[in-house]
Short mmCIF file of C-alpha atoms in Angstrom, two decimals:
data_model
loop_
_atom_site.label_atom_id
_atom_site.label_comp_id
_atom_site.label_asym_id
_atom_site.label_seq_id
_atom_site.Cartn_x
_atom_site.Cartn_y
_atom_site.Cartn_z
CA UNK A 1 -268.98 -64.09 98.07
CA UNK A 2 -268.59 -60.84 99.94
CA UNK A 3 -264.85 -60.64 100.90
CA UNK A 4 -264.27 -57.00 100.74
CA UNK A 5 -263.82 -56.33 104.54
CA UNK A 6 -262.53 -59.27 105.79
CA UNK A 7 -259.14 -60.51 107.33
CA UNK A 8 -257.45 -63.51 107.16
CA UNK A 9 -257.24 -65.51 110.48
CA UNK A 10 -255.29 -68.52 109.98
CA UNK A 11 -253.11 -70.44 112.86
CA UNK A 12 -249.76 -69.72 113.23
CA UNK A 13 -247.48 -71.58 111.61
CA UNK A 14 -243.71 -71.16 110.21
CA UNK A 15 -244.81 -70.85 106.67
CA UNK A 16 -247.07 -68.27 107.10
CA UNK A 17 -246.64 -65.33 104.08
CA UNK A 18 -246.74 -61.65 104.53
CA UNK A 19 -250.18 -62.46 102.80
CA UNK A 20 -251.36 -63.61 105.99
CA UNK A 21 -251.05 -59.49 107.23
CA UNK A 22 -252.98 -58.46 104.47
CA UNK A 23 -256.88 -57.89 104.51
CA UNK A 24 -258.18 -60.45 101.79
CA UNK A 25 -260.15 -57.99 99.59
CA UNK A 26 -256.24 -56.03 99.16
CA UNK A 27 -255.13 -59.42 98.15
CA UNK A 28 -257.76 -60.06 95.63
CA UNK A 29 -258.58 -56.94 94.17
CA UNK A 30 -255.02 -55.50 94.27
CA UNK A 31 -252.52 -58.89 93.63
CA UNK A 32 -254.13 -61.71 92.07
CA UNK A 33 -256.27 -59.64 89.50
CA UNK A 34 -252.98 -58.09 88.51
CA UNK A 35 -251.40 -61.80 87.82
CA UNK A 36 -251.19 -63.57 84.53
CA UNK A 37 -254.73 -65.90 84.37
CA UNK A 38 -251.97 -69.06 84.86
CA UNK A 39 -250.99 -68.13 87.76
CA UNK A 40 -254.53 -67.37 89.06
CA UNK A 41 -255.64 -71.00 88.31
CA UNK A 42 -252.81 -71.78 90.51
CA UNK A 43 -253.94 -69.91 93.26
CA UNK A 44 -257.47 -70.78 93.12
CA UNK A 45 -256.08 -74.20 94.95
CA UNK A 46 -254.52 -72.25 97.86
CA UNK A 47 -257.75 -71.30 99.86
CA UNK A 48 -261.58 -71.73 98.95
CA UNK A 49 -262.03 -68.01 99.23
CA UNK A 50 -259.59 -67.47 96.72
CA UNK A 51 -261.10 -70.00 94.41
CA UNK A 52 -264.78 -68.39 94.92
CA UNK A 53 -263.52 -65.15 94.25
CA UNK A 54 -261.48 -65.08 91.20
CA UNK A 55 -264.09 -67.25 89.47
CA UNK A 56 -266.91 -64.52 89.14
CA UNK A 57 -267.27 -62.65 85.99
CA UNK A 58 -266.49 -59.91 87.22
CA UNK A 59 -263.33 -60.68 88.07
CA UNK A 60 -262.51 -62.63 85.26
CA UNK A 61 -263.09 -59.63 82.96
CA UNK A 62 -260.87 -57.45 85.21
CA UNK A 63 -258.37 -59.52 85.12
CA UNK A 64 -258.40 -59.81 81.13
CA UNK A 65 -258.46 -56.16 80.98
CA UNK A 66 -255.25 -56.02 83.12
CA UNK A 67 -253.19 -58.70 80.77
CA UNK A 68 -251.12 -56.82 78.05
CA UNK A 69 -252.34 -56.44 74.55
CA UNK A 70 -250.76 -58.97 71.99
CA UNK A 71 -251.04 -58.44 68.00
CA UNK A 72 -252.78 -61.85 66.39
CA UNK A 73 -251.17 -63.43 63.49
CA UNK A 74 -252.43 -65.42 60.88
CA UNK A 75 -249.77 -68.03 60.17
CA UNK A 76 -249.37 -71.36 58.88
CA UNK A 77 -247.45 -74.17 60.32
CA UNK A 78 -245.09 -76.12 58.09
CA UNK A 79 -245.85 -79.92 58.38
CA UNK A 80 -249.59 -78.95 60.35
CA UNK A 81 -252.74 -78.91 58.84
CA UNK A 82 -255.46 -75.88 58.88
CA UNK A 83 -254.82 -72.26 59.71
CA UNK A 84 -253.23 -71.32 62.90
CA UNK A 85 -254.17 -68.24 64.71
CA UNK A 86 -251.06 -67.09 67.11
CA UNK A 87 -249.84 -64.25 69.08
CA UNK A 88 -247.09 -62.28 69.03
CA UNK A 89 -244.71 -62.07 72.40
CA UNK A 90 -241.56 -59.56 72.63
CA UNK A 91 -238.01 -61.37 74.17
CA UNK A 92 -239.81 -59.75 77.25
CA UNK A 93 -242.54 -61.85 78.18
CA UNK A 94 -241.77 -64.78 80.10
CA UNK A 95 -238.53 -67.05 79.90
CA UNK A 96 -239.10 -68.41 76.99
CA UNK A 97 -237.49 -67.27 73.48
CA UNK A 98 -240.44 -68.71 71.76
CA UNK A 99 -241.97 -65.53 69.82
CA UNK A 100 -244.99 -67.23 68.04
CA UNK A 101 -247.47 -68.77 70.41
CA UNK A 102 -250.09 -71.04 68.92
CA UNK A 103 -253.81 -70.03 70.34
CA UNK A 104 -256.20 -71.43 67.64
CA UNK A 105 -256.13 -73.98 65.06
CA UNK A 106 -258.69 -75.27 62.84
CA UNK A 107 -259.08 -76.02 58.82
CA UNK A 108 -262.40 -73.86 58.92
CA UNK A 109 -261.74 -71.01 60.23
CA UNK A 110 -260.00 -68.76 57.50
CA UNK A 111 -260.74 -64.92 58.74
CA UNK A 112 -260.51 -62.91 62.30
CA UNK A 113 -263.51 -60.65 62.35
CA UNK A 114 -262.74 -58.88 65.68
CA UNK A 115 -261.99 -58.98 69.15
CA UNK A 116 -263.18 -57.91 72.10
CA UNK A 117 -261.88 -58.75 76.21
CA UNK A 118 -260.00 -61.94 74.63
CA UNK A 119 -262.91 -63.16 72.60
CA UNK A 120 -262.53 -63.59 68.78
CA UNK A 121 -264.99 -63.91 66.04
CA UNK A 122 -263.57 -66.27 62.96
CA UNK A 123 -265.24 -67.29 59.75
CA UNK A 124 -265.22 -69.26 56.91
CA UNK A 125 -267.17 -68.63 53.63
CA UNK A 126 -270.43 -68.72 55.11
CA UNK A 127 -270.24 -69.39 58.87
CA UNK A 128 -269.22 -67.69 62.23
CA UNK A 129 -267.78 -68.66 65.17
CA UNK A 130 -266.74 -66.94 68.81
CA UNK A 131 -263.84 -68.44 70.64
CA UNK A 132 -262.00 -67.97 73.74
CA UNK A 133 -258.29 -69.17 73.03
CA UNK A 134 -257.96 -69.16 76.77
CA UNK A 135 -259.86 -72.24 76.67
CA UNK A 136 -259.39 -73.48 73.02
CA UNK A 137 -263.27 -73.31 72.75
CA UNK A 138 -265.40 -72.19 70.27
CA UNK A 139 -269.21 -72.03 69.59
CA UNK A 140 -271.57 -71.21 66.42
CA UNK A 141 -272.51 -67.17 66.38
CA UNK A 142 -275.64 -67.38 64.65
CA UNK A 143 -276.74 -64.81 62.03
CA UNK A 144 -279.57 -62.47 62.13
CA UNK A 145 -283.02 -64.53 61.46
CA UNK A 146 -284.73 -61.64 59.38
CA UNK A 147 -287.54 -62.34 57.28
CA UNK A 148 -287.58 -59.21 55.26
CA UNK A 149 -283.64 -59.64 54.78
CA UNK A 150 -284.80 -61.23 51.51
CA UNK A 151 -282.21 -63.81 51.66
CA UNK A 152 -279.45 -61.18 51.91
CA UNK A 153 -275.76 -62.07 52.78
CA UNK A 154 -275.16 -60.20 56.37
CA UNK A 155 -271.70 -59.33 57.59
CA UNK A 156 -270.38 -58.31 60.26
CA UNK A 157 -269.12 -55.31 61.12
CA UNK A 158 -268.37 -54.81 64.68
CA UNK A 159 -268.09 -56.89 67.61
CA UNK A 160 -268.01 -54.91 71.29
CA UNK A 161 -268.95 -55.04 74.97
CA UNK A 162 -271.98 -53.12 75.61
CA UNK A 163 -271.27 -51.87 79.23
CA UNK A 164 -274.42 -50.81 80.90
CA UNK A 165 -275.60 -54.49 80.25
CA UNK A 166 -272.33 -56.54 80.08
CA UNK A 167 -273.46 -58.08 76.96
CA UNK A 168 -271.11 -58.95 74.29
CA UNK A 169 -272.72 -57.84 71.13
CA UNK A 170 -272.36 -58.06 67.36
CA UNK A 171 -273.04 -55.43 64.69
CA UNK A 172 -274.62 -57.05 61.34
CA UNK A 173 -275.50 -54.95 58.58
CA UNK A 174 -276.30 -56.54 54.44
CA UNK A 175 -275.34 -55.64 51.82
CA UNK A 176 -277.06 -52.90 49.32
CA UNK A 177 -279.59 -52.36 52.77
CA UNK A 178 -279.29 -49.19 55.00
CA UNK A 179 -280.39 -51.66 57.78
CA UNK A 180 -278.15 -53.48 60.25
CA UNK A 181 -278.96 -55.94 63.55
CA UNK A 182 -277.34 -56.04 66.75
CA UNK A 183 -277.40 -59.44 68.21
CA UNK A 184 -276.22 -60.40 71.53
CA UNK A 185 -273.96 -63.11 71.89
CA UNK A 186 -275.76 -66.64 72.99
CA UNK A 187 -279.49 -64.53 71.68
CA UNK A 188 -281.49 -65.04 68.89
CA UNK A 189 -283.69 -61.67 68.51
CA UNK A 190 -281.94 -59.11 66.86
CA UNK A 191 -282.63 -55.46 67.40
CA UNK A 192 -282.44 -53.58 63.92
CA UNK A 193 -280.32 -50.79 63.59
CA UNK A 194 -279.98 -47.93 60.30
CA UNK A 195 -276.58 -46.66 59.22
CA UNK A 196 -275.60 -43.36 59.44
CA UNK A 197 -276.51 -40.63 57.23
CA UNK A 198 -273.59 -40.56 54.40
CA UNK A 199 -271.05 -38.43 54.40
CA UNK A 200 -270.93 -36.47 51.85
CA UNK A 201 -267.50 -37.12 50.40
CA UNK A 202 -268.21 -40.75 49.46
CA UNK A 203 -269.11 -41.62 46.35
CA UNK A 204 -272.13 -43.45 45.30
CA UNK A 205 -270.11 -47.14 45.28
CA UNK A 206 -268.72 -46.40 48.68
CA UNK A 207 -272.21 -45.35 49.88
CA UNK A 208 -273.64 -48.66 48.92
CA UNK A 209 -270.30 -50.71 49.45
CA UNK A 210 -269.23 -52.73 52.69
CA UNK A 211 -267.57 -51.46 55.84
CA UNK A 212 -267.17 -54.68 57.65
CA UNK A 213 -264.22 -56.16 59.15
CA UNK A 214 -262.47 -58.01 56.36
CA UNK A 215 -262.04 -54.75 54.51
CA UNK A 216 -261.62 -52.15 57.12
CA UNK A 217 -261.08 -53.24 60.80
CA UNK A 218 -262.82 -51.76 63.46
CA UNK A 219 -260.87 -49.88 66.15
CA UNK A 220 -261.91 -49.93 69.69
CA UNK A 221 -260.99 -46.65 71.14
CA UNK A 222 -262.62 -44.33 73.73
CA UNK A 223 -265.91 -46.77 74.10
CA UNK A 224 -266.58 -46.15 70.31
CA UNK A 225 -265.84 -48.52 67.34
CA UNK A 226 -264.15 -46.68 64.16
CA UNK A 227 -263.74 -47.86 60.71
CA UNK A 228 -261.84 -46.09 57.73
CA UNK A 229 -264.20 -45.61 54.80
CA UNK A 230 -263.31 -44.95 51.36
CA UNK A 231 -260.83 -47.57 51.08
CA UNK A 232 -261.76 -48.43 47.53
CA UNK A 233 -260.75 -45.18 46.66
CA UNK A 234 -257.99 -43.49 45.92
CA UNK A 235 -257.59 -41.73 49.18
CA UNK A 236 -259.31 -42.54 52.21
CA UNK A 237 -262.45 -40.01 53.26
CA UNK A 238 -263.86 -40.05 56.92
CA UNK A 239 -264.00 -42.05 59.81
CA UNK A 240 -267.77 -43.68 60.72
CA UNK A 241 -267.29 -44.35 64.52
CA UNK A 242 -270.06 -46.53 66.35
CA UNK A 243 -270.57 -45.57 70.21
CA UNK A 244 -270.82 -48.89 71.99
CA UNK A 245 -272.91 -47.23 74.95
CA UNK A 246 -275.75 -45.26 73.38
CA UNK A 247 -275.08 -47.66 69.83
CA UNK A 248 -275.77 -44.55 67.68
CA UNK A 249 -273.38 -43.57 64.62
CA UNK A 250 -271.63 -40.36 63.72
CA UNK A 251 -268.90 -39.32 61.31
CA UNK A 252 -265.39 -38.18 62.39
CA UNK A 253 -262.70 -36.21 59.89
CA UNK A 254 -259.42 -38.34 59.02
CA UNK A 255 -256.50 -36.79 58.04
CA UNK A 256 -256.26 -34.30 55.34
CA UNK A 257 -253.59 -35.95 53.54
CA UNK A 258 -253.83 -39.64 53.68
CA UNK A 259 -252.24 -41.90 50.80
CA UNK A 260 -253.57 -46.00 49.43
CA UNK A 261 -254.13 -48.52 51.30
CA UNK A 262 -254.66 -46.89 54.65
CA UNK A 263 -255.58 -48.73 58.01
CA UNK A 264 -256.59 -47.68 61.79
CA UNK A 265 -254.62 -48.68 64.63
CA UNK A 266 -254.33 -47.09 68.08
CA UNK A 267 -250.74 -45.96 69.34
CA UNK A 268 -250.00 -44.52 73.01
CA UNK A 269 -253.71 -44.56 73.82
CA UNK A 270 -254.59 -42.44 70.74
CA UNK A 271 -256.39 -42.94 67.28
CA UNK A 272 -253.75 -43.40 64.61
CA UNK A 273 -253.81 -43.89 61.08
CA UNK A 274 -251.25 -45.62 58.78
CA UNK A 275 -250.63 -45.29 54.91
CA UNK A 276 -248.40 -46.36 52.16
CA UNK A 277 -247.66 -43.48 50.36
CA UNK A 278 -245.22 -43.07 46.80
CA UNK A 279 -242.05 -45.43 48.93
CA UNK A 280 -243.05 -44.19 52.00
CA UNK A 281 -245.11 -44.92 55.57
CA UNK A 282 -246.82 -42.02 56.88
CA UNK A 283 -248.14 -42.36 60.72
CA UNK A 284 -250.54 -39.61 61.90
CA UNK A 285 -251.70 -39.51 65.45
CA UNK A 286 -254.91 -37.56 66.85
CA UNK A 287 -253.85 -34.62 68.69
CA UNK A 288 -257.16 -33.63 70.13
CA UNK A 289 -259.60 -36.14 69.94
CA UNK A 290 -262.76 -33.79 70.43
CA UNK A 291 -261.89 -30.94 68.10
CA UNK A 292 -260.94 -33.97 65.47
CA UNK A 293 -256.85 -32.60 65.18
CA UNK A 294 -254.74 -34.70 63.66
CA UNK A 295 -250.74 -34.48 63.43
CA UNK A 296 -248.27 -36.32 61.25
CA UNK A 297 -245.22 -37.89 63.62
CA UNK A 298 -243.56 -40.22 61.93
CA UNK A 299 -242.50 -40.75 58.23
CA UNK A 300 -240.59 -43.89 57.02
CA UNK A 301 -239.13 -43.82 53.56
CA UNK A 302 -238.87 -47.09 52.44
CA UNK A 303 -237.13 -46.97 49.69
CA UNK A 304 -233.36 -45.87 51.47
CA UNK A 305 -234.44 -49.08 53.96
CA UNK A 306 -231.96 -51.94 53.61
CA UNK A 307 -233.63 -55.32 52.51
CA UNK A 308 -233.74 -57.80 54.78
CA UNK A 309 -232.34 -61.01 54.53
CA UNK A 310 -235.48 -62.50 56.14
CA UNK A 311 -238.32 -61.69 53.68
#
């Protein structure tokens, strides 16, 4: 529905609000778009135009992207059956002091494999689901049906939104094979894709090993997925990058002096890595993405820290 240049025409009433004097497109694109989802639902009951405008796929996606990013934690709840995935709120979110808010609870979900625009991919030993925590609904996620795979076990390497088409896509690979497959959510027609040329620094074991989200979590940064490779070796090696627009792979240099137990993350809109190295935690932050320049920003001495009474 076209609303961009409409203005509100209402009968003068004593209960008029300041919104009555604003163009409708400003109310929707600058005010309603910034509200929490529950408040948007309440606003749909105010006017039919608001209801239709806030029900479009574009509005819901833009509203989702404006929500704060909250960490998801796998948490067992005493006295309740099944594994619960919860989000962590700090004290500044809302009026409640509750910090852990359950979003998904089911006994068959054991692994969180990826997230994109509020959607989560969960799995058990051999089955996959795509879930929307906002609606508490989950749907089976089919694996690629490829006769030439020879019964190979597929694993999820990445989950992303392909912006040119607007589709949510899953990147699948199988153990011991160079080829993988891209499968759009809701589709049963996979498209083949090959792994990138192997980095010269990787051992043969690492070249043939998996890089799926269970072992090396993806980081979606600047429109590309990033994985840290070499996590089974004494030190991490390189970063594998997948451009979600062109759907091509490339390699990126990692910090030179990473220790063991390394993970990638995004910090202050920059790519960062965190490693545990001889009783300390080191956090490296990328200073120049194009030049692949890293700098050591933090070193935390774990030996000098006092033990928390809660652990």
